[in-house]
PDB file of C-alpha atoms in Angstrom:
ATOM      1  CA  UNK G  67     101.069 106.929 102.922  1.00 81.00           C
ATOM      2  CA  UNK G  68      99.916 106.144  99.423  1.00 86.00           C
ATOM      3  CA  UNK G  69      96.405 104.789  99.122  1.00 91.00           C
ATOM      4  CA  UNK G  70      93.439 104.355  96.824  1.00 95.00           C
ATOM      5  CA  UNK G  71      89.815 104.715  97.811  1.00 95.00           C
ATOM      6  CA  UNK G  72      87.023 103.526  95.566  1.00 94.00           C
ATOM      7  CA  UNK G  73      83.306 103.346  95.921  1.00 89.00           C
ATOM      8  CA  UNK G  74      81.810 100.440  97.776  1.00 83.00           C
ATOM      9  CA  UNK G  75      79.967  97.818  95.845  1.00 87.00           C
ATOM     10  CA  UNK G  76      78.183  95.945  94.681  1.00 94.00           C
ATOM     11  CA  UNK G  77      76.906  98.166  91.924  1.00 96.00           C
ATOM     12  CA  UNK G  78      73.935  96.778  90.021  1.00 96.00           C
ATOM     13  CA  UNK G  79      72.858  98.297  86.721  1.00 96.00           C
ATOM     14  CA  UNK G  80      70.682  97.367  83.807  1.00 97.00           C
ATOM     15  CA  UNK G  81      72.216  96.707  80.426  1.00 97.00           C
ATOM     16  CA  UNK G  82      72.913  99.894  78.439  1.00 96.00           C
ATOM     17  CA  UNK G  83      72.984 102.045  81.567  1.00 97.00           C
ATOM     18  CA  UNK G  84      75.713 104.607  82.198  1.00 97.00           C
ATOM     19  CA  UNK G  85      78.427 103.529  84.611  1.00 97.00           C
ATOM     20  CA  UNK G  86      80.578 105.556  86.956  1.00 97.00           C
ATOM     21  CA  UNK G  87      82.854 103.994  89.561  1.00 97.00           C
ATOM     22  CA  UNK G  88      84.530 106.627  91.692  1.00 97.00           C
ATOM     23  CA  UNK G  89      88.173 106.435  92.647  1.00 97.00           C
ATOM     24  CA  UNK G  90      90.322 108.896  94.556  1.00 97.00           C
ATOM     25  CA  UNK G  91      93.930 108.557  95.541  1.00 96.00           C
ATOM     26  CA  UNK G  92      96.471 109.846  98.015  1.00 94.00           C
ATOM     27  CA  UNK G  93     100.055 109.939  96.870  1.00 90.00           C
ATOM     28  CA  UNK G  94     103.055 112.205  96.893  1.00 82.00           C
ATOM     29  CA  UNK G  95     104.557 113.211  93.611  1.00 81.00           C
ATOM     30  CA  UNK G  96     103.069 112.088  90.330  1.00 85.00           C
ATOM     31  CA  UNK G  97     101.648 108.585  90.456  1.00 91.00           C
ATOM     32  CA  UNK G  98     100.561 106.519  87.496  1.00 92.00           C
ATOM     33  CA  UNK G  99      96.942 105.424  87.751  1.00 94.00           C
ATOM     34  CA  UNK G 100      95.284 102.221  86.593  1.00 95.00           C
ATOM     35  CA  UNK G 101      92.037 100.348  86.413  1.00 97.00           C
ATOM     36  CA  UNK G 102      92.262  96.568  86.581  1.00 95.00           C
ATOM     37  CA  UNK G 103      89.367  94.196  85.992  1.00 95.00           C
ATOM     38  CA  UNK G 104      88.850  90.711  87.411  1.00 90.00           C
ATOM     39  CA  UNK G 105      86.238  88.612  85.639  1.00 90.00           C
ATOM     40  CA  UNK G 106      84.691  85.716  87.580  1.00 84.00           C
ATOM     41  CA  UNK G 107      87.223  82.953  88.132  1.00 76.00           C
ATOM     42  CA  UNK G 108      90.007  84.812  86.366  1.00 80.00           C
ATOM     43  CA  UNK G 109      93.068  86.869  87.228  1.00 81.00           C
ATOM     44  CA  UNK G 110      93.689  90.581  87.036  1.00 88.00           C
ATOM     45  CA  UNK G 111      93.698  92.267  83.664  1.00 90.00           C
ATOM     46  CA  UNK G 112      94.803  95.805  82.997  1.00 92.00           C
ATOM     47  CA  UNK G 113      91.821  97.718  81.656  1.00 96.00           C
ATOM     48  CA  UNK G 114      93.340 101.166  81.183  1.00 96.00           C
ATOM     49  CA  UNK G 115      95.952 103.499  82.549  1.00 94.00           C
ATOM     50  CA  UNK G 116      97.062 107.132  82.669  1.00 95.00           C
ATOM     51  CA  UNK G 117     100.522 108.301  83.574  1.00 91.00           C
ATOM     52  CA  UNK G 118     100.179 112.063  83.922  1.00 91.00           C
ATOM     53  CA  UNK G 119      97.648 114.736  84.790  1.00 93.00           C
ATOM     54  CA  UNK G 120      94.811 115.240  82.294  1.00 95.00           C
ATOM     55  CA  UNK G 121      95.648 112.008  80.456  1.00 96.00           C
ATOM     56  CA  UNK G 122      92.632 109.942  79.521  1.00 97.00           C
ATOM     57  CA  UNK G 123      92.938 106.185  79.490  1.00 97.00           C
ATOM     58  CA  UNK G 124      90.434 104.219  77.424  1.00 97.00           C
ATOM     59  CA  UNK G 125      89.736 100.638  76.436  1.00 97.00           C
ATOM     60  CA  UNK G 126      86.676  98.543  75.531  1.00 95.00           C
ATOM     61  CA  UNK G 127      84.419 101.597  75.842  1.00 97.00           C
ATOM     62  CA  UNK G 128      85.674 102.417  79.327  1.00 98.00           C
ATOM     63  CA  UNK G 129      87.355 105.753  80.061  1.00 98.00           C
ATOM     64  CA  UNK G 130      89.041 107.420  83.007  1.00 98.00           C
ATOM     65  CA  UNK G 131      90.709 110.831  83.224  1.00 98.00           C
ATOM     66  CA  UNK G 132      93.605 111.596  85.558  1.00 97.00           C
ATOM     67  CA  UNK G 133      92.476 114.642  87.557  1.00 96.00           C
ATOM     68  CA  UNK G 134      95.270 115.939  89.705  1.00 93.00           C
ATOM     69  CA  UNK G 135      93.228 118.837  91.105  1.00 94.00           C
ATOM     70  CA  UNK G 136      90.671 116.456  92.585  1.00 95.00           C
ATOM     71  CA  UNK G 137      93.073 113.470  92.954  1.00 95.00           C
ATOM     72  CA  UNK G 138      90.561 111.329  91.125  1.00 97.00           C
ATOM     73  CA  UNK G 139      90.474 108.712  88.382  1.00 98.00           C
ATOM     74  CA  UNK G 140      86.804 107.808  87.979  1.00 98.00           C
ATOM     75  CA  UNK G 141      85.895 104.965  85.625  1.00 98.00           C
ATOM     76  CA  UNK G 142      83.059 105.569  83.168  1.00 98.00           C
ATOM     77  CA  UNK G 143      81.285 103.699  80.417  1.00 98.00           C
ATOM     78  CA  UNK G 144      78.393 105.025  78.395  1.00 96.00           C
ATOM     79  CA  UNK G 145      76.494 101.784  77.879  1.00 96.00           C
ATOM     80  CA  UNK G 146      77.336  98.718  79.918  1.00 97.00           C
ATOM     81  CA  UNK G 147      76.826  95.126  78.825  1.00 97.00           C
ATOM     82  CA  UNK G 148      76.172  91.945  80.791  1.00 96.00           C
ATOM     83  CA  UNK G 149      79.712  90.867  79.905  1.00 96.00           C
ATOM     84  CA  UNK G 150      81.080  93.828  81.885  1.00 97.00           C
ATOM     85  CA  UNK G 151      80.054  92.131  85.126  1.00 97.00           C
ATOM     86  CA  UNK G 152      83.283  91.827  87.096  1.00 96.00           C
ATOM     87  CA  UNK G 153      85.253  93.343  89.948  1.00 93.00           C
ATOM     88  CA  UNK G 154      87.026  96.590  89.088  1.00 96.00           C
ATOM     89  CA  UNK G 155      90.136  97.729  90.954  1.00 95.00           C
ATOM     90  CA  UNK G 156      91.548 101.225  90.919  1.00 97.00           C
ATOM     91  CA  UNK G 157      95.297 101.261  91.516  1.00 95.00           C
ATOM     92  CA  UNK G 158      98.426 103.374  91.483  1.00 94.00           C
ATOM     93  CA  UNK G 159     102.163 103.147  91.317  1.00 90.00           C
ATOM     94  CA  UNK G 160     104.266 105.975  92.585  1.00 81.00           C
ATOM     95  CA  UNK G 161     107.532 107.183  91.215  1.00 65.00           C
ATOM     96  CA  UNK G 162     110.257 104.595  91.485  1.00 63.00           C
ATOM     97  CA  UNK G 163     108.147 102.330  93.697  1.00 65.00           C
ATOM     98  CA  UNK G 164     107.614  99.068  91.927  1.00 74.00           C
ATOM     99  CA  UNK G 165     104.591  97.873  93.765  1.00 89.00           C
ATOM    100  CA  UNK G 166     101.012  98.481  92.721  1.00 93.00           C
ATOM    101  CA  UNK G 167      98.710  99.806  95.421  1.00 93.00           C
ATOM    102  CA  UNK G 168      95.154  98.641  94.887  1.00 94.00           C
ATOM    103  CA  UNK G 169      91.805  99.867  96.085  1.00 94.00           C
ATOM    104  CA  UNK G 170      89.382  97.411  97.648  1.00 91.00           C
ATOM    105  CA  UNK G 171      87.589  96.720  94.392  1.00 93.00           C
ATOM    106  CA  UNK G 172      84.036  97.375  93.250  1.00 95.00           C
ATOM    107  CA  UNK G 173      81.868  94.486  92.163  1.00 95.00           C
ATOM    108  CA  UNK G 174      79.674  95.328  89.176  1.00 97.00           C
ATOM    109  CA  UNK G 175      76.560  93.356  88.250  1.00 96.00           C
ATOM    110  CA  UNK G 176      74.852  94.078  84.941  1.00 96.00           C
ATOM    111  CA  UNK G 177      71.324  92.775  84.545  1.00 96.00           C
ATOM    112  CA  UNK G 178      69.992  91.840  81.103  1.00 94.00           C
TER     113      UNK G 178
ATOM    114  CA  UNK J 243     100.099  86.999  72.956  1.00 74.00           C
ATOM    115  CA  UNK J 244     102.607  86.103  75.690  1.00 78.00           C
ATOM    116  CA  UNK J 245     101.162  85.646  79.139  1.00 88.00           C
ATOM    117  CA  UNK J 246     102.137  84.914  82.708  1.00 92.00           C
ATOM    118  CA  UNK J 247     101.196  81.404  83.795  1.00 93.00           C
ATOM    119  CA  UNK J 248     100.826  79.987  87.288  1.00 95.00           C
ATOM    120  CA  UNK J 249     100.588  76.485  88.692  1.00 96.00           C
ATOM    121  CA  UNK J 250      98.727  74.974  90.346  1.00 96.00           C
ATOM    122  CA  UNK J 251      95.458  76.803  89.883  1.00 94.00           C
ATOM    123  CA  UNK J 252      94.220  75.487  93.228  1.00 95.00           C
ATOM    124  CA  UNK J 253      96.063  74.017  96.196  1.00 97.00           C
ATOM    125  CA  UNK J 254      94.733  72.649  99.458  1.00 97.00           C
ATOM    126  CA  UNK J 255      97.192  72.026 102.283  1.00 97.00           C
ATOM    127  CA  UNK J 256      97.256  71.331 105.986  1.00 97.00           C
ATOM    128  CA  UNK J 257      98.361  73.986 108.440  1.00 97.00           C
ATOM    129  CA  UNK J 258     102.088  73.768 109.068  1.00 97.00           C
ATOM    130  CA  UNK J 259     102.895  72.258 105.685  1.00 97.00           C
ATOM    131  CA  UNK J 260     105.203  73.848 103.142  1.00 97.00           C
ATOM    132  CA  UNK J 261     103.818  74.982  99.809  1.00 98.00           C
ATOM    133  CA  UNK J 262     105.517  76.189  96.655  1.00 97.00           C
ATOM    134  CA  UNK J 263     103.590  78.270  94.182  1.00 98.00           C
ATOM    135  CA  UNK J 264     105.012  78.443  90.695  1.00 97.00           C
ATOM    136  CA  UNK J 265     104.954  81.143  88.082  1.00 97.00           C
ATOM    137  CA  UNK J 266     106.347  81.400  84.585  1.00 96.00           C
ATOM    138  CA  UNK J 267     106.723  85.094  83.741  1.00 96.00           C
ATOM    139  CA  UNK J 268     106.729  86.440  80.210  1.00 93.00           C
ATOM    140  CA  UNK J 269     110.018  85.406  78.679  1.00 91.00           C
ATOM    141  CA  UNK J 270     111.788  88.758  78.175  1.00 89.00           C
ATOM    142  CA  UNK J 271     110.611  90.259  81.458  1.00 93.00           C
ATOM    143  CA  UNK J 272     113.092  91.179  84.165  1.00 92.00           C
ATOM    144  CA  UNK J 273     110.967  92.327  87.110  1.00 93.00           C
ATOM    145  CA  UNK J 274     108.848  89.877  89.040  1.00 95.00           C
ATOM    146  CA  UNK J 275     106.207  90.243  91.744  1.00 96.00           C
ATOM    147  CA  UNK J 276     103.916  88.355  94.057  1.00 97.00           C
ATOM    148  CA  UNK J 277     100.619  89.728  95.351  1.00 97.00           C
ATOM    149  CA  UNK J 278      97.879  88.120  97.331  1.00 96.00           C
ATOM    150  CA  UNK J 279      94.151  88.638  97.694  1.00 91.00           C
ATOM    151  CA  UNK J 280      92.372  87.296 100.751  1.00 92.00           C
ATOM    152  CA  UNK J 281      88.804  86.430  99.820  1.00 87.00           C
ATOM    153  CA  UNK J 282      86.691  89.557  99.511  1.00 81.00           C
ATOM    154  CA  UNK J 283      89.572  91.901 100.278  1.00 84.00           C
ATOM    155  CA  UNK J 284      91.913  94.002  98.237  1.00 86.00           C
ATOM    156  CA  UNK J 285      94.964  92.827  96.394  1.00 92.00           C
ATOM    157  CA  UNK J 286      98.116  93.321  98.497  1.00 94.00           C
ATOM    158  CA  UNK J 287     101.744  93.528  97.431  1.00 95.00           C
ATOM    159  CA  UNK J 288     104.040  90.875  98.885  1.00 97.00           C
ATOM    160  CA  UNK J 289     107.426  91.143  97.194  1.00 96.00           C
ATOM    161  CA  UNK J 290     109.284  92.365  94.134  1.00 94.00           C
ATOM    162  CA  UNK J 291     112.329  90.670  92.641  1.00 94.00           C
ATOM    163  CA  UNK J 292     114.952  91.865  90.180  1.00 92.00           C
ATOM    164  CA  UNK J 293     118.420  90.709  89.208  1.00 90.00           C
ATOM    165  CA  UNK J 294     118.132  87.649  91.428  1.00 91.00           C
ATOM    166  CA  UNK J 295     117.379  89.505  94.595  1.00 93.00           C
ATOM    167  CA  UNK J 296     114.435  90.973  96.463  1.00 94.00           C
ATOM    168  CA  UNK J 297     113.900  94.651  95.645  1.00 92.00           C
ATOM    169  CA  UNK J 298     111.147  95.334  98.126  1.00 92.00           C
ATOM    170  CA  UNK J 299     108.940  93.345 100.460  1.00 94.00           C
ATOM    171  CA  UNK J 300     105.897  94.190 102.504  1.00 94.00           C
ATOM    172  CA  UNK J 301     105.361  93.541 106.190  1.00 93.00           C
ATOM    173  CA  UNK J 302     103.285  90.518 105.207  1.00 93.00           C
ATOM    174  CA  UNK J 303     106.377  88.905 103.678  1.00 96.00           C
ATOM    175  CA  UNK J 304     107.914  87.570 106.874  1.00 93.00           C
ATOM    176  CA  UNK J 305     110.466  84.822 107.445  1.00 94.00           C
ATOM    177  CA  UNK J 306     107.931  82.161 106.469  1.00 96.00           C
ATOM    178  CA  UNK J 307     107.994  83.406 102.888  1.00 97.00           C
ATOM    179  CA  UNK J 308     110.747  83.149 100.321  1.00 97.00           C
ATOM    180  CA  UNK J 309     111.073  83.645  96.591  1.00 97.00           C
ATOM    181  CA  UNK J 310     113.403  82.128  94.099  1.00 95.00           C
ATOM    182  CA  UNK J 311     114.146  82.138  90.409  1.00 92.00           C
ATOM    183  CA  UNK J 312     115.699  78.690  90.156  1.00 86.00           C
ATOM    184  CA  UNK J 313     116.184  78.734  86.391  1.00 86.00           C
ATOM    185  CA  UNK J 314     115.644  81.073  83.488  1.00 78.00           C
ATOM    186  CA  UNK J 315     111.907  80.645  83.371  1.00 87.00           C
ATOM    187  CA  UNK J 316     110.324  79.904  86.750  1.00 93.00           C
ATOM    188  CA  UNK J 317     109.660  82.235  89.655  1.00 96.00           C
ATOM    189  CA  UNK J 318     108.488  80.582  92.864  1.00 97.00           C
ATOM    190  CA  UNK J 319     106.926  81.624  96.150  1.00 98.00           C
ATOM    191  CA  UNK J 320     107.506  79.286  99.086  1.00 97.00           C
ATOM    192  CA  UNK J 321     105.594  79.368 102.330  1.00 97.00           C
ATOM    193  CA  UNK J 322     107.535  77.266 104.835  1.00 96.00           C
ATOM    194  CA  UNK J 323     104.865  76.557 107.438  1.00 95.00           C
ATOM    195  CA  UNK J 324     101.429  77.589 106.291  1.00 97.00           C
ATOM    196  CA  UNK J 325      98.912  79.223 108.597  1.00 96.00           C
ATOM    197  CA  UNK J 326      95.156  79.423 108.238  1.00 96.00           C
ATOM    198  CA  UNK J 327      95.453  83.117 107.425  1.00 95.00           C
ATOM    199  CA  UNK J 328      97.651  82.327 104.404  1.00 97.00           C
ATOM    200  CA  UNK J 329      94.514  81.158 102.604  1.00 97.00           C
ATOM    201  CA  UNK J 330      94.219  83.527  99.675  1.00 96.00           C
ATOM    202  CA  UNK J 331      94.580  83.923  95.939  1.00 94.00           C
ATOM    203  CA  UNK J 332      98.231  84.487  95.053  1.00 97.00           C
ATOM    204  CA  UNK J 333      99.047  86.403  91.889  1.00 96.00           C
ATOM    205  CA  UNK J 334     102.348  86.528  90.102  1.00 96.00           C
ATOM    206  CA  UNK J 335     103.181  89.490  87.876  1.00 95.00           C
ATOM    207  CA  UNK J 336     106.054  90.495  85.641  1.00 94.00           C
ATOM    208  CA  UNK J 337     107.209  93.359  83.507  1.00 92.00           C
ATOM    209  CA  UNK J 338     109.989  94.035  81.069  1.00 90.00           C
ATOM    210  CA  UNK J 339     111.261  97.281  82.544  1.00 85.00           C
ATOM    211  CA  UNK J 340     110.184  99.919  85.032  1.00 77.00           C
ATOM    212  CA  UNK J 341     108.318 101.953  82.447  1.00 75.00           C
ATOM    213  CA  UNK J 342     106.141  99.018  81.460  1.00 79.00           C
ATOM    214  CA  UNK J 343     102.887  97.747  82.906  1.00 84.00           C
ATOM    215  CA  UNK J 344     102.868  94.719  85.158  1.00 89.00           C
ATOM    216  CA  UNK J 345     101.184  91.690  83.606  1.00 90.00           C
ATOM    217  CA  UNK J 346      99.383  89.371  85.991  1.00 92.00           C
ATOM    218  CA  UNK J 347      98.941  85.637  85.948  1.00 92.00           C
ATOM    219  CA  UNK J 348      95.586  83.951  86.599  1.00 90.00           C
ATOM    220  CA  UNK J 349      96.427  83.225  90.217  1.00 94.00           C
ATOM    221  CA  UNK J 350      96.741  80.221  92.525  1.00 96.00           C
ATOM    222  CA  UNK J 351      93.999  79.768  95.074  1.00 95.00           C
ATOM    223  CA  UNK J 352      95.550  78.434  98.277  1.00 97.00           C
ATOM    224  CA  UNK J 353      93.387  76.948 100.996  1.00 97.00           C
ATOM    225  CA  UNK J 354      95.004  76.091 104.329  1.00 97.00           C
ATOM    226  CA  UNK J 355      93.010  73.732 106.537  1.00 97.00           C
TER     227      UNK J 355
END
């Protein structure tokens, strides 16, 4: 079936460090890929998305590239801030399926 | 910017009681969803709703659950007889059409005692 696997957390980094959160997926066809972010006490917010192979999604300094050959959609940011502390979810939707399939989430802590 | 709203933000109930969670989707959206997130676990799809009927439901969405769009603005999730394992954060989402992103509400945290 369709699934998303992302790296286990928590991930703890110092401010201004480089961030990578790995995400791989299993899906038939051509899924759309997403990163959602959940700040403490808040709901899910779409961070970025990519709908076809080699697309790069970007927002707020975060980037992720849809790699069909490696079935990956790793999240990166060049210089993290304390305000980036949150839980990050990799997700997909497939074809005509409406539902979003989420990974387990990766908690990120940024230390000042 | 339009947003999805949910009420209440928190609800505590006794096992076996009925609860209704309310959502107001973005006004021109046509597709509606409920998801849940048990504490510390991943977000799981419950049900999708379009044109006044369920489009898809997961195995979690058993006979104890129902959804309704009683008027032009609200979208509700009812749990008829709550169980301890229904304790979770419940998220509502909506989107305008199938090419658009789903927009999520802030969630209702349900605690069943």
